[in-house]
Structure formats: C-alpha cells, structure tokens
Amino acid sequence: MRKFSKIKPILFVLAMSLGALSCTTEDNEDLVIVDPEALFDAELFVAEGGNDSRMVTVNVDAETGAAVTSKVQFTTETDAMRRLYITQEVNGAGAEPFVFTSQEVDEKADGSLDLIGDNKKNFEFQIDLPAPSMDGGSIVYTFWTTTGRGDFRDITKRNAIEEADGNVAVGTITVVGGGANTASNIREFTAVMLAAPLASGTSETFLSLFNSEVYKISDGEETAALWDFGYFYGNTGKASFASTRSYPDAIINVPTVSGVADEQLNTAYFAKSSLDVAAFDAITASSDLDFIVQSQSQSVNNLQVDDVIEIVDFYGNKGLIKVTNIVSGAGTSGRITFTVKIQA
C-alpha cells in the first residue's frame, strides 16, 4: 500500500479487455483504457466458479482527499453481464449507491452502470475509491453484475454469476482507516416532501428509504423497484401513506404505470406510534428503534402534523416518521413534509 501524497478526485475509468466491451455511445468516448503496466492499491477479481480474489481489504492512513486506486475485473462463462451495481457503506451506516461524479459514464436510470458491447462475459476497469477522511472507521465498496435490472438492496436479483452451491457472486473492497468505528447505524432524512399524485405522473409522490430520493410516478420501470412508499390524499382517509405494493389502484395503478410486476414492488408496514415529537427527536441509534413491532397494515390514514408513525420496510429495517407539515388536497398544491429515522 503506497502512501497518499496527492489529493485525487474520484475518477472512474472503464476499460476493455481484448474486445470485452465496445464503446458505442458518446458517453463512453472519454473512457480511458487501463494501463496494463499500472500498479493498484487493490485488485478485485470475481470469476464464475471461484478461484478468484473477491474480498479485498486495504489499510490506509486517513488523509483528506486520499483515494485507493483499484482494479476490478469480472468474468463469467454462462450468463452475459448487462449491468454493474456498486454500493458504498461508510462506517457501517448502510449501503448507498456509489455515485460517479468526475467522469461521464453510461448509467441506467436506477444508478447502475450499463455494460456496453456485444461480449459481456469479461470486463475490467479502474476506479479511485475515496478513503476515510479521518481516523475512526471504514468504507466497504460492494460490486456485482446482473443480467438485467437488479436491485441495490438485493444482490441476488438477476445476479449474473450463480455458484454451484446456489449462492451468487459479489466482490468487496474494504478501505480501513485507523481508530474505532463510531457509527450509529441509523439514517435520517429531513424535510422530505411528497406531493399528492397527479394523473399526468409528474408529481414526486414516492420515496426510497435506500437513497432518500423522491420519485415521479412517471419515472417508471427503472426506479419503481426502489420506491418504498407513496403519499396520497383520500376523500375519507385524507393525508395517507401506502406502500408501493399496496398503493391504491383507484388512484395510481403502480404496476401498470411503472411496468414493474406487483410481486417485485416493495412492501412497507405502518402504525401510528405512541411516541411524541420529543421522543422522536431523542432517537440517535439503530438500537433505539428495536422496540418497533411490524404491523399488518401497508397504509396509514388521517395523518396530522406532529404524528409519529412507525414503519418497517421490505428488508426488515425499522424506523419512525415525524410529520411536520401537510397541505390538504389531492391537486397540484397537495403535499406532505416529514422527517425519517430508519435503521441502516
């Protein structure tokens, strides 16, 4: 492991290994081929059948702006690889999509990387992964490939490499800094605003608890599997939340609009909590939410400002929602604003 002497920007470089990938879009014209003589801080190799190096750990001296120059290679003999998914988990605070910021890449709408070319059974690239900027934790980068649209929260969905034992292939690069991990393992999203649904599909009505993004109904197939719940304003139930899978068909038929089958949509279970706003504000760690018991209801109605709502998502994460503002109505001005605290 070499010492970091210069501040490096996040740099993503996709390279082709002897015809593995052929760039066919303008987005990929600037991608640079990996120097075969280059030296890397970490080398990840994931191959069908094993005999690879798919769990890599790199120790660093924390330094602001430092990066770990890494080489990543995937190879398979059976199914073609169509997309690459990459997540990062900082200090155990939950995995989030790795965002390419410094160079144009051919990304799909869900944040995965589209693998361009006819031969998708072997590819390699280099990427500078940000290192911890201070002593006290680690960053885990996870990589896997799929045969089509996958799911950032489910590495098994359409995973392109299935092993003989039934498990799927995934690679990790763990960058470790000095000191102890002090993560609370809780996510907090503040001032989230969801709009009442519009027939045009242009309203930002659904929320993903994975990346805190809000989505328009019209965002469709690429993102609907990320949605956890949505907002609507009913004639009798007034301000309401409902899981994506249980969202009222009479308002929006999510499978029809999104093109995602009902069984692939996320569930979420709600219950009004006995906690008040002060108790919500006092929640600081994942263990503070362990008391929540999953309800049987995938919707909650007649929401009011200062209500605290318990939620358990499809992946078993427990959380609380604090309602901070409601603009009544089902039209263009209707909306709800809230804060979420949920286990990572």
Tab-separated table of C-alpha atoms in Angstrom, residues 113-276:
chain	number	residue	atom	x	y	z
A	113	LEU	CA	-23.667	1.066	-14.864
A	114	ASP	CA	-24.706	-0.126	-18.299
A	115	LEU	CA	-22.146	-2.530	-19.764
A	116	ILE	CA	-21.845	-1.622	-23.428
A	117	GLY	CA	-20.895	-4.071	-26.170
A	118	ASP	CA	-21.727	-7.487	-27.583
A	119	ASN	CA	-19.332	-9.508	-25.429
A	120	LYS	CA	-20.354	-9.041	-21.798
A	121	LYS	CA	-18.644	-12.059	-20.253
A	122	ASN	CA	-15.397	-10.343	-19.315
A	123	PHE	CA	-14.588	-6.763	-18.353
A	124	GLU	CA	-12.182	-4.797	-16.211
A	125	PHE	CA	-11.877	-1.187	-15.119
A	126	GLN	CA	-10.016	1.012	-12.703
A	127	ILE	CA	-11.619	3.307	-10.173
A	128	ASP	CA	-10.272	5.614	-7.498
A	129	LEU	CA	-12.292	4.850	-4.364
A	130	PRO	CA	-12.408	7.580	-1.706
A	131	ALA	CA	-10.657	6.576	1.514
A	132	PRO	CA	-11.857	7.503	5.023
A	133	SER	CA	-11.045	11.168	5.566
A	134	MET	CA	-10.358	10.754	9.268
A	135	ASP	CA	-9.401	8.082	11.758
A	136	GLY	CA	-12.353	6.187	13.087
A	137	GLY	CA	-13.887	3.895	10.521
A	138	SER	CA	-14.026	2.160	7.185
A	139	ILE	CA	-15.716	2.216	3.800
A	140	VAL	CA	-16.949	-1.000	2.202
A	141	TYR	CA	-17.434	-0.952	-1.574
A	142	THR	CA	-19.549	-3.791	-2.966
A	143	PHE	CA	-19.657	-4.831	-6.629
A	144	TRP	CA	-21.911	-7.267	-8.502
A	145	THR	CA	-23.221	-7.773	-12.033
A	146	THR	CA	-26.702	-8.590	-13.283
A	147	THR	CA	-28.347	-9.935	-16.420
A	148	GLY	CA	-30.855	-7.068	-16.379
A	149	ARG	CA	-32.367	-4.563	-13.992
A	150	GLY	CA	-31.319	-5.516	-10.476
A	151	ASP	CA	-31.877	-4.049	-7.038
A	152	PHE	CA	-29.332	-2.138	-4.943
A	153	ARG	CA	-30.804	-3.739	-1.808
A	154	ASP	CA	-30.936	-7.311	-3.131
A	155	ILE	CA	-27.698	-8.668	-4.624
A	156	THR	CA	-29.462	-11.897	-5.646
A	157	LYS	CA	-31.898	-10.231	-8.061
A	158	ARG	CA	-30.823	-11.178	-11.600
A	159	ASN	CA	-27.235	-11.671	-10.375
A	160	ALA	CA	-25.241	-12.759	-13.420
A	161	ILE	CA	-22.963	-15.221	-11.609
A	162	GLU	CA	-24.597	-18.046	-9.673
A	163	GLU	CA	-22.320	-20.543	-7.982
A	164	ALA	CA	-22.762	-24.323	-7.758
A	165	ASP	CA	-23.884	-24.003	-4.126
A	166	GLY	CA	-26.710	-21.655	-5.133
A	167	ASN	CA	-25.063	-18.517	-3.808
A	168	VAL	CA	-24.405	-15.533	-6.062
A	169	ALA	CA	-21.107	-13.786	-6.686
A	170	VAL	CA	-20.292	-10.428	-5.134
A	171	GLY	CA	-16.997	-8.625	-4.620
A	172	THR	CA	-15.990	-6.212	-1.864
A	173	ILE	CA	-13.153	-3.752	-1.361
A	174	THR	CA	-12.921	-2.626	2.255
A	175	VAL	CA	-10.883	0.501	2.933
A	176	VAL	CA	-9.935	0.686	6.605
A	177	GLY	CA	-8.682	3.745	8.470
A	178	GLY	CA	-7.258	3.981	11.959
A	179	GLY	CA	-9.338	4.247	15.098
A	180	ALA	CA	-12.677	2.829	16.181
A	181	ASN	CA	-15.973	2.659	14.320
A	182	THR	CA	-18.414	5.043	15.987
A	183	ALA	CA	-21.352	4.644	13.599
A	184	SER	CA	-24.908	4.896	14.923
A	185	ASN	CA	-26.234	2.670	12.107
A	186	ILE	CA	-29.179	4.957	11.548
A	187	ARG	CA	-30.225	7.050	8.557
A	188	GLU	CA	-32.002	10.365	8.942
A	189	PHE	CA	-33.794	12.140	6.107
A	190	THR	CA	-35.046	15.612	6.946
A	191	ALA	CA	-37.593	17.834	5.225
A	192	VAL	CA	-38.741	15.110	2.825
A	193	MET	CA	-41.661	16.360	0.745
A	194	LEU	CA	-44.029	14.118	-1.211
A	195	ALA	CA	-46.671	15.565	-3.499
A	196	ALA	CA	-50.226	14.370	-3.959
A	197	PRO	CA	-50.370	12.157	-7.071
A	198	LEU	CA	-51.312	13.664	-10.416
A	199	ALA	CA	-52.825	11.740	-13.317
A	200	SER	CA	-50.033	13.097	-15.542
A	201	GLY	CA	-47.476	11.185	-13.474
A	202	THR	CA	-45.342	14.292	-12.999
A	203	SER	CA	-45.778	14.555	-9.222
A	204	GLU	CA	-42.922	13.480	-6.929
A	205	THR	CA	-45.026	11.082	-4.916
A	206	PHE	CA	-42.832	8.114	-3.919
A	207	LEU	CA	-39.837	7.823	-1.582
A	208	SER	CA	-36.940	5.366	-1.486
A	209	LEU	CA	-35.685	4.716	2.035
A	210	PHE	CA	-32.491	3.355	0.497
A	211	ASN	CA	-31.177	6.570	-1.018
A	212	SER	CA	-33.658	9.191	0.342
A	213	GLU	CA	-34.620	10.107	-3.228
A	214	VAL	CA	-38.176	11.082	-4.165
A	215	TYR	CA	-39.527	9.881	-7.491
A	216	LYS	CA	-42.111	10.903	-10.013
A	217	ILE	CA	-44.787	8.373	-10.854
A	218	SER	CA	-43.684	8.605	-14.481
A	219	ASP	CA	-40.094	7.575	-13.635
A	220	GLY	CA	-41.292	4.070	-14.353
A	221	GLU	CA	-39.596	0.716	-14.651
A	222	GLU	CA	-36.017	1.729	-13.892
A	223	THR	CA	-36.777	3.193	-10.470
A	224	ALA	CA	-40.090	1.728	-9.252
A	225	ALA	CA	-38.328	-1.189	-7.552
A	226	LEU	CA	-36.518	1.391	-5.382
A	227	TRP	CA	-39.716	3.024	-4.124
A	228	ASP	CA	-40.825	2.071	-0.598
A	229	PHE	CA	-43.993	4.092	-0.102
A	230	GLY	CA	-46.003	6.937	-1.538
A	231	TYR	CA	-48.370	9.684	-0.470
A	232	PHE	CA	-51.991	10.311	-1.406
A	233	TYR	CA	-54.920	12.376	-0.117
A	234	GLY	CA	-58.154	10.420	0.055
A	235	ASN	CA	-61.774	11.501	0.369
A	236	THR	CA	-62.191	9.811	3.752
A	237	GLY	CA	-58.656	8.845	4.822
A	238	LYS	CA	-57.315	12.315	3.989
A	239	ALA	CA	-53.492	12.547	4.237
A	240	SER	CA	-52.172	8.994	3.849
A	241	PHE	CA	-49.102	6.846	3.228
A	242	ALA	CA	-49.187	3.493	1.449
A	243	SER	CA	-46.501	1.011	0.465
A	244	THR	CA	-45.648	0.821	-3.209
A	245	ARG	CA	-47.140	-2.664	-3.446
A	246	SER	CA	-50.350	-1.645	-1.662
A	247	TYR	CA	-50.799	1.782	-3.251
A	248	PRO	CA	-54.482	2.295	-4.188
A	249	ASP	CA	-55.154	1.207	-7.767
A	250	ALA	CA	-58.028	3.662	-7.954
A	251	ILE	CA	-55.514	6.486	-7.614
A	252	ILE	CA	-52.488	5.088	-9.441
A	253	ASN	CA	-52.024	1.517	-10.648
A	254	VAL	CA	-48.294	1.303	-9.962
A	255	PRO	CA	-47.587	-1.979	-11.829
A	256	THR	CA	-49.347	-0.656	-14.935
A	257	VAL	CA	-47.735	2.780	-14.846
A	258	SER	CA	-44.247	1.583	-13.949
A	259	GLY	CA	-44.091	-1.660	-15.899
A	260	VAL	CA	-42.851	-3.468	-12.770
A	261	ALA	CA	-44.754	-6.568	-11.681
A	262	ASP	CA	-46.620	-6.307	-8.379
A	263	GLU	CA	-44.503	-9.000	-6.699
A	264	GLN	CA	-41.345	-7.001	-7.440
A	265	LEU	CA	-42.604	-3.882	-5.672
A	266	ASN	CA	-41.628	-3.133	-2.080
A	267	THR	CA	-43.872	-3.603	0.919
A	268	ALA	CA	-43.836	-1.319	3.964
A	269	TYR	CA	-45.872	-1.619	7.149
A	270	PHE	CA	-47.177	1.357	9.143
A	271	ALA	CA	-48.648	2.067	12.572
A	272	LYS	CA	-49.250	5.283	14.474
A	273	SER	CA	-46.828	5.456	17.388
A	274	SER	CA	-47.446	6.426	20.996
A	275	LEU	CA	-44.185	8.413	20.904
A	276	ASP	CA	-44.360	12.185	20.765
